[in-house]
PDB file of C-alpha atoms in Angstrom:
ATOM      1  CA  UNK A   1      88.352 102.373  90.078  1.00  0.00           C
ATOM      2  CA  UNK A   2      87.416  98.837  91.080  1.00  0.00           C
ATOM      3  CA  UNK A   3      89.748  95.913  90.499  1.00  0.00           C
ATOM      4  CA  UNK A   4      87.400  94.534  87.824  1.00  0.00           C
ATOM      5  CA  UNK A   5      87.907  97.670  85.775  1.00  0.00           C
ATOM      6  CA  UNK A   6      91.684  97.681  86.018  1.00  0.00           C
ATOM      7  CA  UNK A   7      93.534  97.034  82.810  1.00  0.00           C
ATOM      8  CA  UNK A   8      96.741  95.044  82.643  1.00  0.00           C
ATOM      9  CA  UNK A   9      98.716  93.352  79.961  1.00  0.00           C
ATOM     10  CA  UNK A  10      97.845  89.707  79.493  1.00  0.00           C
ATOM     11  CA  UNK A  11     100.092  88.742  76.578  1.00  0.00           C
ATOM     12  CA  UNK A  12     103.804  88.051  76.438  1.00  0.00           C
ATOM     13  CA  UNK A  13     106.300  87.459  73.699  1.00  0.00           C
ATOM     14  CA  UNK A  14     108.566  84.447  74.113  1.00  0.00           C
ATOM     15  CA  UNK A  15     111.487  86.763  74.859  1.00  0.00           C
ATOM     16  CA  UNK A  16     109.521  88.682  77.491  1.00  0.00           C
ATOM     17  CA  UNK A  17     108.437  85.439  79.155  1.00  0.00           C
ATOM     18  CA  UNK A  18     111.997  84.142  79.298  1.00  0.00           C
ATOM     19  CA  UNK A  19     113.322  87.377  80.827  1.00  0.00           C
ATOM     20  CA  UNK A  20     110.408  88.242  83.114  1.00  0.00           C
ATOM     21  CA  UNK A  21     110.578  88.781  86.854  1.00  0.00           C
ATOM     22  CA  UNK A  22     108.045  86.242  88.122  1.00  0.00           C
ATOM     23  CA  UNK A  23     106.912  87.683  91.450  1.00  0.00           C
ATOM     24  CA  UNK A  24     104.943  86.009  94.229  1.00  0.00           C
ATOM     25  CA  UNK A  25     104.141  87.524  97.633  1.00  0.00           C
ATOM     26  CA  UNK A  26     103.304  85.595 100.789  1.00  0.00           C
ATOM     27  CA  UNK A  27     101.497  86.976 103.799  1.00  0.00           C
ATOM     28  CA  UNK A  28      98.237  87.163 105.704  1.00  0.00           C
ATOM     29  CA  UNK A  29      94.780  88.274 104.627  1.00  0.00           C
ATOM     30  CA  UNK A  30      94.116  92.015 104.927  1.00  0.00           C
ATOM     31  CA  UNK A  31      97.751  92.819 105.566  1.00  0.00           C
ATOM     32  CA  UNK A  32     100.947  93.584 103.664  1.00  0.00           C
ATOM     33  CA  UNK A  33     103.097  90.679 102.469  1.00  0.00           C
ATOM     34  CA  UNK A  34     105.786  89.394 104.810  1.00  0.00           C
ATOM     35  CA  UNK A  35     108.119  88.062 102.131  1.00  0.00           C
ATOM     36  CA  UNK A  36     108.388  87.594  98.388  1.00  0.00           C
ATOM     37  CA  UNK A  37     109.984  85.273  95.911  1.00  0.00           C
ATOM     38  CA  UNK A  38     111.184  86.188  92.437  1.00  0.00           C
ATOM     39  CA  UNK A  39     112.179  83.792  89.681  1.00  0.00           C
ATOM     40  CA  UNK A  40     114.338  85.343  86.971  1.00  0.00           C
ATOM     41  CA  UNK A  41     116.689  83.753  84.436  1.00  0.00           C
ATOM     42  CA  UNK A  42     116.031  80.331  85.937  1.00  0.00           C
ATOM     43  CA  UNK A  43     116.968  81.303  89.496  1.00  0.00           C
ATOM     44  CA  UNK A  44     114.727  81.869  92.517  1.00  0.00           C
ATOM     45  CA  UNK A  45     115.448  84.273  95.358  1.00  0.00           C
ATOM     46  CA  UNK A  46     113.405  85.118  98.450  1.00  0.00           C
ATOM     47  CA  UNK A  47     113.371  88.327 100.475  1.00  0.00           C
ATOM     48  CA  UNK A  48     111.855  88.836 103.933  1.00  0.00           C
ATOM     49  CA  UNK A  49     110.436  92.229 104.865  1.00  0.00           C
ATOM     50  CA  UNK A  50     111.908  93.043 108.250  1.00  0.00           C
ATOM     51  CA  UNK A  51     109.738  96.098 108.868  1.00  0.00           C
ATOM     52  CA  UNK A  52     106.518  94.148 108.304  1.00  0.00           C
ATOM     53  CA  UNK A  53     107.522  90.819 109.848  1.00  0.00           C
ATOM     54  CA  UNK A  54     110.383  91.235 112.368  1.00  0.00           C
ATOM     55  CA  UNK A  55     109.585  87.790 113.761  1.00  0.00           C
ATOM     56  CA  UNK A  56     110.639  86.282 110.425  1.00  0.00           C
ATOM     57  CA  UNK A  57     114.071  87.924 110.434  1.00  0.00           C
ATOM     58  CA  UNK A  58     115.835  85.161 112.434  1.00  0.00           C
ATOM     59  CA  UNK A  59     114.238  82.559 110.157  1.00  0.00           C
ATOM     60  CA  UNK A  60     115.402  84.479 107.089  1.00  0.00           C
ATOM     61  CA  UNK A  61     118.954  84.841 108.398  1.00  0.00           C
ATOM     62  CA  UNK A  62     119.081  81.128 109.172  1.00  0.00           C
ATOM     63  CA  UNK A  63     118.393  80.423 105.491  1.00  0.00           C
ATOM     64  CA  UNK A  64     120.709  83.141 104.193  1.00  0.00           C
ATOM     65  CA  UNK A  65     117.845  85.201 102.781  1.00  0.00           C
ATOM     66  CA  UNK A  66     117.920  88.934 102.217  1.00  0.00           C
ATOM     67  CA  UNK A  67     116.082  91.106 104.748  1.00  0.00           C
ATOM     68  CA  UNK A  68     114.907  94.547 103.604  1.00  0.00           C
ATOM     69  CA  UNK A  69     112.018  96.953 104.112  1.00  0.00           C
ATOM     70  CA  UNK A  70     108.934  96.212 102.004  1.00  0.00           C
ATOM     71  CA  UNK A  71     108.821  99.590 100.251  1.00  0.00           C
ATOM     72  CA  UNK A  72     112.513  99.386  99.430  1.00  0.00           C
ATOM     73  CA  UNK A  73     111.961  95.968  97.871  1.00  0.00           C
ATOM     74  CA  UNK A  74     109.060  97.259  95.793  1.00  0.00           C
ATOM     75  CA  UNK A  75     111.065 100.214  94.489  1.00  0.00           C
ATOM     76  CA  UNK A  76     114.096  98.043  93.753  1.00  0.00           C
ATOM     77  CA  UNK A  77     111.945  95.557  91.831  1.00  0.00           C
ATOM     78  CA  UNK A  78     110.511  98.270  89.593  1.00  0.00           C
ATOM     79  CA  UNK A  79     113.933  99.877  89.172  1.00  0.00           C
ATOM     80  CA  UNK A  80     115.339  96.538  88.045  1.00  0.00           C
ATOM     81  CA  UNK A  81     112.484  95.932  85.628  1.00  0.00           C
ATOM     82  CA  UNK A  82     112.991  99.351  84.050  1.00  0.00           C
ATOM     83  CA  UNK A  83     116.796  99.236  83.973  1.00  0.00           C
ATOM     84  CA  UNK A  84     116.884  95.726  82.487  1.00  0.00           C
ATOM     85  CA  UNK A  85     113.767  96.208  80.321  1.00  0.00           C
ATOM     86  CA  UNK A  86     111.848  93.315  81.836  1.00  0.00           C
ATOM     87  CA  UNK A  87     108.198  92.703  82.580  1.00  0.00           C
ATOM     88  CA  UNK A  88     106.921  91.651  85.999  1.00  0.00           C
ATOM     89  CA  UNK A  89     104.367  88.857  86.186  1.00  0.00           C
ATOM     90  CA  UNK A  90     101.865  87.925  88.854  1.00  0.00           C
ATOM     91  CA  UNK A  91      99.160  85.309  88.941  1.00  0.00           C
ATOM     92  CA  UNK A  92      96.129  87.623  89.110  1.00  0.00           C
ATOM     93  CA  UNK A  93      96.452  91.273  90.106  1.00  0.00           C
ATOM     94  CA  UNK A  94      97.388  90.769  93.763  1.00  0.00           C
ATOM     95  CA  UNK A  95     101.076  91.425  93.203  1.00  0.00           C
ATOM     96  CA  UNK A  96     100.405  94.717  91.434  1.00  0.00           C
ATOM     97  CA  UNK A  97      97.975  95.806  94.140  1.00  0.00           C
ATOM     98  CA  UNK A  98     100.740  95.676  96.749  1.00  0.00           C
ATOM     99  CA  UNK A  99     102.642  98.368  94.840  1.00  0.00           C
ATOM    100  CA  UNK A 100      99.507 100.462  94.481  1.00  0.00           C
ATOM    101  CA  UNK A 101      98.397 100.103  98.097  1.00  0.00           C
ATOM    102  CA  UNK A 102     101.874 101.055  99.315  1.00  0.00           C
ATOM    103  CA  UNK A 103     102.011 103.876  96.751  1.00  0.00           C
ATOM    104  CA  UNK A 104     105.393 102.742  95.483  1.00  0.00           C
ATOM    105  CA  UNK A 105     106.156 103.075  91.759  1.00  0.00           C
ATOM    106  CA  UNK A 106     102.830 101.596  90.635  1.00  0.00           C
ATOM    107  CA  UNK A 107     102.603 104.078  87.749  1.00  0.00           C
ATOM    108  CA  UNK A 108     105.956 102.874  86.427  1.00  0.00           C
ATOM    109  CA  UNK A 109     105.029  99.230  86.937  1.00  0.00           C
ATOM    110  CA  UNK A 110     101.585  99.260  85.311  1.00  0.00           C
ATOM    111  CA  UNK A 111     102.795  99.085  81.688  1.00  0.00           C
ATOM    112  CA  UNK A 112     105.245  96.302  82.621  1.00  0.00           C
ATOM    113  CA  UNK A 113     102.934  94.182  84.762  1.00  0.00           C
ATOM    114  CA  UNK A 114     101.491  91.050  83.154  1.00  0.00           C
ATOM    115  CA  UNK A 115      98.519  89.253  84.669  1.00  0.00           C
ATOM    116  CA  UNK A 116      99.083  85.544  84.083  1.00  0.00           C
ATOM    117  CA  UNK A 117      95.525  84.460  84.902  1.00  0.00           C
ATOM    118  CA  UNK A 118      93.860  85.628  81.646  1.00  0.00           C
ATOM    119  CA  UNK A 119      96.971  84.513  79.774  1.00  0.00           C
ATOM    120  CA  UNK A 120      96.557  81.048  81.279  1.00  0.00           C
ATOM    121  CA  UNK A 121      92.877  80.921  80.447  1.00  0.00           C
ATOM    122  CA  UNK A 122      93.559  81.854  76.841  1.00  0.00           C
ATOM    123  CA  UNK A 123      96.338  79.261  76.606  1.00  0.00           C
ATOM    124  CA  UNK A 124      94.036  76.553  77.991  1.00  0.00           C
ATOM    125  CA  UNK A 125      91.212  77.565  75.662  1.00  0.00           C
ATOM    126  CA  UNK A 126      93.465  77.457  72.590  1.00  0.00           C
ATOM    127  CA  UNK A 127      95.716  74.510  73.476  1.00  0.00           C
ATOM    128  CA  UNK A 128      93.494  72.329  75.687  1.00  0.00           C
ATOM    129  CA  UNK A 129      89.878  72.884  74.628  1.00  0.00           C
ATOM    130  CA  UNK A 130      88.663  69.710  76.350  1.00  0.00           C
ATOM    131  CA  UNK A 131      90.102  70.867  79.672  1.00  0.00           C
ATOM    132  CA  UNK A 132      88.590  74.313  79.120  1.00  0.00           C
ATOM    133  CA  UNK A 133      85.180  72.752  78.518  1.00  0.00           C
ATOM    134  CA  UNK A 134      85.450  70.682  81.712  1.00  0.00           C
ATOM    135  CA  UNK A 135      86.318  73.724  83.824  1.00  0.00           C
ATOM    136  CA  UNK A 136      83.444  75.729  82.362  1.00  0.00           C
ATOM    137  CA  UNK A 137      81.017  72.882  82.963  1.00  0.00           C
ATOM    138  CA  UNK A 138      82.052  72.411  86.588  1.00  0.00           C
ATOM    139  CA  UNK A 139      81.915  76.137  87.291  1.00  0.00           C
ATOM    140  CA  UNK A 140      78.463  76.336  85.706  1.00  0.00           C
ATOM    141  CA  UNK A 141      77.190  73.428  87.812  1.00  0.00           C
ATOM    142  CA  UNK A 142      78.500  75.015  90.998  1.00  0.00           C
ATOM    143  CA  UNK A 143      76.858  78.298  90.102  1.00  0.00           C
ATOM    144  CA  UNK A 144      73.502  76.668  89.358  1.00  0.00           C
ATOM    145  CA  UNK A 145      73.685  74.832  92.682  1.00  0.00           C
ATOM    146  CA  UNK A 146      74.328  78.076  94.504  1.00  0.00           C
ATOM    147  CA  UNK A 147      77.796  76.973  95.550  1.00  0.00           C
ATOM    148  CA  UNK A 148      80.800  79.273  95.768  1.00  0.00           C
ATOM    149  CA  UNK A 149      82.624  79.422  92.418  1.00  0.00           C
ATOM    150  CA  UNK A 150      85.491  81.871  92.993  1.00  0.00           C
ATOM    151  CA  UNK A 151      88.677  80.673  91.327  1.00  0.00           C
ATOM    152  CA  UNK A 152      87.536  77.052  91.139  1.00  0.00           C
ATOM    153  CA  UNK A 153      89.338  75.430  88.196  1.00  0.00           C
ATOM    154  CA  UNK A 154      91.437  78.534  87.566  1.00  0.00           C
ATOM    155  CA  UNK A 155      94.066  78.363  90.300  1.00  0.00           C
ATOM    156  CA  UNK A 156      97.780  78.279  89.600  1.00  0.00           C
ATOM    157  CA  UNK A 157      97.743  74.654  90.760  1.00  0.00           C
ATOM    158  CA  UNK A 158      95.083  73.850  88.145  1.00  0.00           C
ATOM    159  CA  UNK A 159      97.247  75.283  85.383  1.00  0.00           C
ATOM    160  CA  UNK A 160     100.348  73.546  86.767  1.00  0.00           C
ATOM    161  CA  UNK A 161      98.577  70.204  86.541  1.00  0.00           C
ATOM    162  CA  UNK A 162      97.675  70.907  82.928  1.00  0.00           C
ATOM    163  CA  UNK A 163     101.293  71.853  82.270  1.00  0.00           C
ATOM    164  CA  UNK A 164     102.427  68.646  83.999  1.00  0.00           C
ATOM    165  CA  UNK A 165     104.753  70.867  85.996  1.00  0.00           C
ATOM    166  CA  UNK A 166     106.948  69.409  88.754  1.00  0.00           C
ATOM    167  CA  UNK A 167     105.441  69.528  92.230  1.00  0.00           C
ATOM    168  CA  UNK A 168     107.033  68.883  95.612  1.00  0.00           C
ATOM    169  CA  UNK A 169     105.320  66.519  98.026  1.00  0.00           C
ATOM    170  CA  UNK A 170     105.498  69.322 100.596  1.00  0.00           C
ATOM    171  CA  UNK A 171     103.377  71.635  98.446  1.00  0.00           C
ATOM    172  CA  UNK A 172     100.254  72.302 100.461  1.00  0.00           C
ATOM    173  CA  UNK A 173      97.572  74.467  98.881  1.00  0.00           C
ATOM    174  CA  UNK A 174      96.041  76.649 101.574  1.00  0.00           C
ATOM    175  CA  UNK A 175      98.683  75.723 104.155  1.00  0.00           C
ATOM    176  CA  UNK A 176     101.100  78.620 103.750  1.00  0.00           C
ATOM    177  CA  UNK A 177      99.338  81.048 106.084  1.00  0.00           C
ATOM    178  CA  UNK A 178      99.110  78.582 108.962  1.00  0.00           C
ATOM    179  CA  UNK A 179     102.717  77.518 108.442  1.00  0.00           C
ATOM    180  CA  UNK A 180     103.899  81.122 108.464  1.00  0.00           C
ATOM    181  CA  UNK A 181     101.929  81.900 111.608  1.00  0.00           C
ATOM    182  CA  UNK A 182     103.411  78.871 113.361  1.00  0.00           C
ATOM    183  CA  UNK A 183     106.970  79.893 112.504  1.00  0.00           C
ATOM    184  CA  UNK A 184     106.478  83.525 113.538  1.00  0.00           C
ATOM    185  CA  UNK A 185     104.836  82.527 116.818  1.00  0.00           C
ATOM    186  CA  UNK A 186     107.722  80.194 117.597  1.00  0.00           C
ATOM    187  CA  UNK A 187     110.289  82.893 116.874  1.00  0.00           C
ATOM    188  CA  UNK A 188     108.414  85.375 119.048  1.00  0.00           C
ATOM    189  CA  UNK A 189     108.403  82.922 121.951  1.00  0.00           C
ATOM    190  CA  UNK A 190     111.858  81.411 121.581  1.00  0.00           C
ATOM    191  CA  UNK A 191     113.889  84.153 119.939  1.00  0.00           C
ATOM    192  CA  UNK A 192     116.780  82.493 118.142  1.00  0.00           C
ATOM    193  CA  UNK A 193     115.897  80.291 115.174  1.00  0.00           C
ATOM    194  CA  UNK A 194     118.102  77.513 116.517  1.00  0.00           C
ATOM    195  CA  UNK A 195     115.724  77.149 119.465  1.00  0.00           C
ATOM    196  CA  UNK A 196     112.700  76.464 117.285  1.00  0.00           C
ATOM    197  CA  UNK A 197     111.180  73.004 117.276  1.00  0.00           C
ATOM    198  CA  UNK A 198     111.982  70.699 114.353  1.00  0.00           C
ATOM    199  CA  UNK A 199     108.327  71.053 113.348  1.00  0.00           C
ATOM    200  CA  UNK A 200     108.598  74.851 113.115  1.00  0.00           C
ATOM    201  CA  UNK A 201     111.863  74.660 111.183  1.00  0.00           C
ATOM    202  CA  UNK A 202     110.273  72.201 108.774  1.00  0.00           C
ATOM    203  CA  UNK A 203     107.272  74.457 108.255  1.00  0.00           C
ATOM    204  CA  UNK A 204     109.578  77.354 107.340  1.00  0.00           C
ATOM    205  CA  UNK A 205     111.366  75.176 104.792  1.00  0.00           C
ATOM    206  CA  UNK A 206     108.031  74.128 103.302  1.00  0.00           C
ATOM    207  CA  UNK A 207     106.807  77.734 103.113  1.00  0.00           C
ATOM    208  CA  UNK A 208     109.881  78.658 101.087  1.00  0.00           C
ATOM    209  CA  UNK A 209     109.528  75.585  98.885  1.00  0.00           C
ATOM    210  CA  UNK A 210     105.899  76.485  98.259  1.00  0.00           C
ATOM    211  CA  UNK A 211     106.837  79.977  97.091  1.00  0.00           C
ATOM    212  CA  UNK A 212     109.666  78.666  94.932  1.00  0.00           C
ATOM    213  CA  UNK A 213     107.243  76.241  93.306  1.00  0.00           C
ATOM    214  CA  UNK A 214     104.670  78.962  92.651  1.00  0.00           C
ATOM    215  CA  UNK A 215     107.330  81.119  90.997  1.00  0.00           C
ATOM    216  CA  UNK A 216     108.441  78.173  88.863  1.00  0.00           C
ATOM    217  CA  UNK A 217     104.866  77.432  87.802  1.00  0.00           C
ATOM    218  CA  UNK A 218     104.335  81.087  86.926  1.00  0.00           C
ATOM    219  CA  UNK A 219     107.384  81.023  84.676  1.00  0.00           C
ATOM    220  CA  UNK A 220     106.236  77.818  82.966  1.00  0.00           C
ATOM    221  CA  UNK A 221     102.737  79.209  82.416  1.00  0.00           C
ATOM    222  CA  UNK A 222     104.181  82.422  80.991  1.00  0.00           C
ATOM    223  CA  UNK A 223     106.368  80.478  78.575  1.00  0.00           C
ATOM    224  CA  UNK A 224     103.492  78.199  77.549  1.00  0.00           C
ATOM    225  CA  UNK A 225     101.184  81.134  76.935  1.00  0.00           C
ATOM    226  CA  UNK A 226     103.752  83.320  75.196  1.00  0.00           C
ATOM    227  CA  UNK A 227     103.187  84.148  71.546  1.00  0.00           C
ATOM    228  CA  UNK A 228     104.524  86.311  68.794  1.00  0.00           C
ATOM    229  CA  UNK A 229     102.237  89.122  69.923  1.00  0.00           C
ATOM    230  CA  UNK A 230     103.551  92.577  70.660  1.00  0.00           C
ATOM    231  CA  UNK A 231     102.594  92.306  74.315  1.00  0.00           C
ATOM    232  CA  UNK A 232     100.273  95.293  74.048  1.00  0.00           C
ATOM    233  CA  UNK A 233      96.974  93.462  74.688  1.00  0.00           C
ATOM    234  CA  UNK A 234      95.389  94.216  78.027  1.00  0.00           C
ATOM    235  CA  UNK A 235      93.045  92.280  80.237  1.00  0.00           C
ATOM    236  CA  UNK A 236      89.654  93.914  80.032  1.00  0.00           C
TER     237      UNK A 236
END
């Protein structure tokens, strides 16, 4: 089954949105995530995956972050969602795909996973029709010109701007991978986190701030797009 044919929930009730586990992974292309952030009940926590990214462990310990194996984190996240009767959100299907690729509890997660991208599009279409028209027009022009369209106009940052959500000055779209690589290379060369350069330490702080911001934006988008629906609608 291709990703286009996958079916996920794309509606939330207000209660589900308020209690959701808003999940965001960080990592490198074509590889497993190296850490994750979760926003739940107004609080954000980050967890580094020591088996996948041992070079991040000293950086995690320096910030007081949890360090666990990736598969253990995935199982614990699903167990929590089931035990506490919560949904898990992700912006697009990437977060769900990690569970499926690792073959960890994806069957139990599927009915609880909510894709925020179609939810956000529907919210924009219904609440901000002028903005929706602008995005469609720009995407159409790019397509006619033979330019790459991709997620243009439909990124989490685009929706955050429409939400007028808070944004740190350190937020750098497209910078997370290079920042992560810099930190991990420094740790590999120098060992202890205390021996890292101020630049490397700052990049680690900004990576974490970026993830925290993404999780916050996901929660705000979920709340904005929540309705009185049953939550049973799926993304087709």
